[in-house]
Short mmCIF file of C-alpha atoms in Angstrom, two decimals:
data_model
loop_
_atom_site.label_atom_id
_atom_site.label_comp_id
_atom_site.label_asym_id
_atom_site.label_seq_id
_atom_site.Cartn_x
_atom_site.Cartn_y
_atom_site.Cartn_z
CA GLN C 102 26.60 7.17 -19.87
CA VAL C 103 23.11 6.93 -19.91
CA GLN C 104 21.30 8.34 -23.12
CA LEU C 105 17.39 8.32 -23.97
CA VAL C 106 17.06 8.89 -27.88
CA GLU C 107 13.44 9.80 -28.88
CA SER C 108 12.12 9.39 -32.22
CA GLY C 109 9.00 9.25 -34.23
CA GLY C 110 8.21 13.12 -34.21
CA GLY C 111 6.52 14.88 -37.09
CA LEU C 112 3.79 17.08 -38.46
CA VAL C 113 0.51 15.61 -38.67
CA GLU C 114 -2.83 16.82 -39.40
CA ALA C 115 -5.31 17.18 -36.69
CA GLY C 116 -7.49 13.96 -35.89
CA GLY C 117 -4.13 11.94 -37.21
CA GLN C 118 -1.48 9.42 -34.96
CA LEU C 119 1.92 9.42 -34.26
CA ASN C 120 4.01 7.00 -32.71
CA LEU C 121 6.90 8.32 -30.76
CA SER C 122 9.90 5.79 -29.33
CA CYS C 123 12.40 6.36 -26.74
CA ARG C 124 15.48 3.79 -26.57
CA ALA C 125 18.04 3.73 -23.62
CA SER C 126 21.39 2.87 -23.66
CA HIS C 127 23.36 2.06 -20.05
CA LEU C 128 19.97 2.09 -18.41
CA THR C 129 17.73 -1.07 -18.12
CA LEU C 130 14.08 0.42 -18.24
CA THR C 131 12.76 -2.56 -17.38
CA PHE C 132 13.03 -1.64 -13.56
CA SER C 133 12.61 2.10 -14.17
CA PRO C 134 9.85 4.42 -13.85
CA VAL C 135 9.64 6.42 -17.33
CA ALA C 136 7.54 9.18 -18.74
CA TRP C 137 6.68 11.45 -21.61
CA PHE C 138 6.60 15.38 -20.90
CA ARG C 139 6.04 17.76 -23.40
CA GLN C 140 6.52 21.70 -23.67
CA ALA C 141 4.79 23.70 -25.71
CA PRO C 142 6.08 27.12 -26.70
CA GLY C 143 5.61 29.62 -23.85
CA ARG C 144 4.25 26.93 -21.49
CA GLU C 145 5.98 25.03 -18.97
CA ARG C 146 6.88 21.40 -19.22
CA GLU C 147 4.25 19.01 -18.30
CA PHE C 148 3.54 15.44 -17.67
CA VAL C 149 1.99 13.31 -20.18
CA ALA C 150 2.13 9.97 -19.41
CA GLY C 151 4.15 7.65 -17.28
CA VAL C 152 4.82 3.94 -16.37
CA GLY C 153 6.36 2.62 -13.22
CA SER C 154 8.84 0.23 -12.46
CA ARG C 155 6.00 -2.31 -12.84
CA ASP C 156 4.64 -2.12 -15.99
CA ASP C 157 0.78 -2.30 -14.80
CA ARG C 158 1.32 1.18 -13.17
CA ILE C 159 0.70 3.47 -16.05
CA GLY C 160 -0.78 6.81 -15.62
CA TYR C 161 -2.18 9.66 -18.15
CA ALA C 162 -2.75 13.52 -17.94
CA ASP C 163 -6.30 14.26 -18.22
CA SER C 164 -5.52 15.90 -21.63
CA VAL C 165 -4.60 12.61 -23.18
CA LYS C 166 -6.64 9.96 -21.22
CA GLY C 167 -8.42 7.67 -24.08
CA ARG C 168 -6.30 9.34 -26.91
CA PHE C 169 -2.37 8.27 -25.87
CA THR C 170 -0.76 4.79 -24.73
CA ILE C 171 2.46 4.55 -22.84
CA SER C 172 4.22 1.12 -23.15
CA LYS C 173 7.52 -0.23 -22.51
CA GLU C 174 9.18 -3.12 -25.25
CA HIS C 175 11.63 -4.95 -22.85
CA PRO C 176 13.59 -6.59 -25.67
CA LYS C 177 14.69 -3.18 -27.04
CA ASN C 178 15.02 -1.27 -24.07
CA THR C 179 12.54 1.33 -25.45
CA VAL C 180 9.40 3.11 -24.30
CA HIS C 181 6.57 3.77 -26.68
CA LEU C 182 3.81 6.61 -26.72
CA GLN C 183 1.45 6.01 -29.22
CA MET C 184 -0.75 9.21 -29.72
CA SER C 185 -4.09 9.28 -31.74
CA LYS C 186 -6.43 11.89 -32.55
CA LEU C 187 -4.10 14.71 -32.24
CA ASN C 188 -5.16 18.15 -31.93
CA ILE C 189 -3.82 21.72 -31.75
CA GLU C 190 -3.12 21.62 -28.04
CA ASP C 191 -0.90 18.46 -28.41
CA ALA C 192 2.06 20.03 -30.57
CA ALA C 193 4.68 20.77 -28.76
CA VAL C 194 8.36 19.31 -27.88
CA TYR C 195 8.02 15.68 -26.38
CA TYR C 196 10.61 14.53 -23.90
CA CYS C 197 11.21 11.42 -22.70
CA ALA C 198 12.27 10.72 -18.91
CA ALA C 199 13.71 7.81 -16.93
CA SER C 200 14.57 7.41 -13.37
CA ARG C 201 17.58 5.01 -11.87
CA THR C 202 15.20 4.40 -8.77
CA TYR C 203 13.10 1.67 -8.63
CA THR C 204 9.58 2.77 -8.19
CA PRO C 205 6.47 0.59 -8.62
CA ASP C 206 4.12 3.51 -9.53
CA TYR C 207 4.59 5.73 -12.17
CA VAL C 208 5.88 9.36 -11.21
CA THR C 209 4.49 12.38 -12.34
CA SER C 210 6.90 15.09 -10.99
CA GLN C 211 9.78 16.17 -13.30
CA SER C 212 12.49 16.28 -10.41
CA SER C 213 12.09 12.27 -9.65
CA TYR C 214 13.63 11.57 -12.97
CA ASP C 215 17.68 11.60 -13.82
CA TYR C 216 17.90 11.20 -17.70
CA TRP C 217 16.17 12.75 -20.09
CA GLY C 218 16.17 12.98 -24.02
CA GLN C 219 17.08 15.85 -26.20
CA GLY C 220 13.30 16.15 -27.49
CA THR C 221 11.17 15.43 -30.51
CA GLN C 222 8.82 17.80 -31.97
CA VAL C 223 5.45 16.96 -32.58
CA ALA C 224 3.54 19.51 -34.70
CA VAL C 225 -0.45 19.38 -35.66
CA SER C 226 -1.91 21.10 -38.54
CA SER C 227 -5.73 22.19 -38.57
#
């Protein structure tokens, strides 16, 4: 059974940074498109960052460009999301998602992902 387990969430002051990780089991992320989504209270879940089956195919939501970095760590079968210059609008539950279908480019559509983590909370204080 495929599992995605996120870690690294927490409380941070505005302007600070956090590093989220998502480790997969029974699914090799090397060949899988992977993404991070987030959902704030009262809002729909939204795409944050994604990397395709090819590591050089990476994309970000406009709201996080230049502040967040997504990367795969192949030996550990893990995907990371490095977040810096966090602001109040970044506070949300962050979810890791992975697809079992080889797709070179990153994918922003939630329906394209087959597996989801349980989410990790990111809180930002002013």
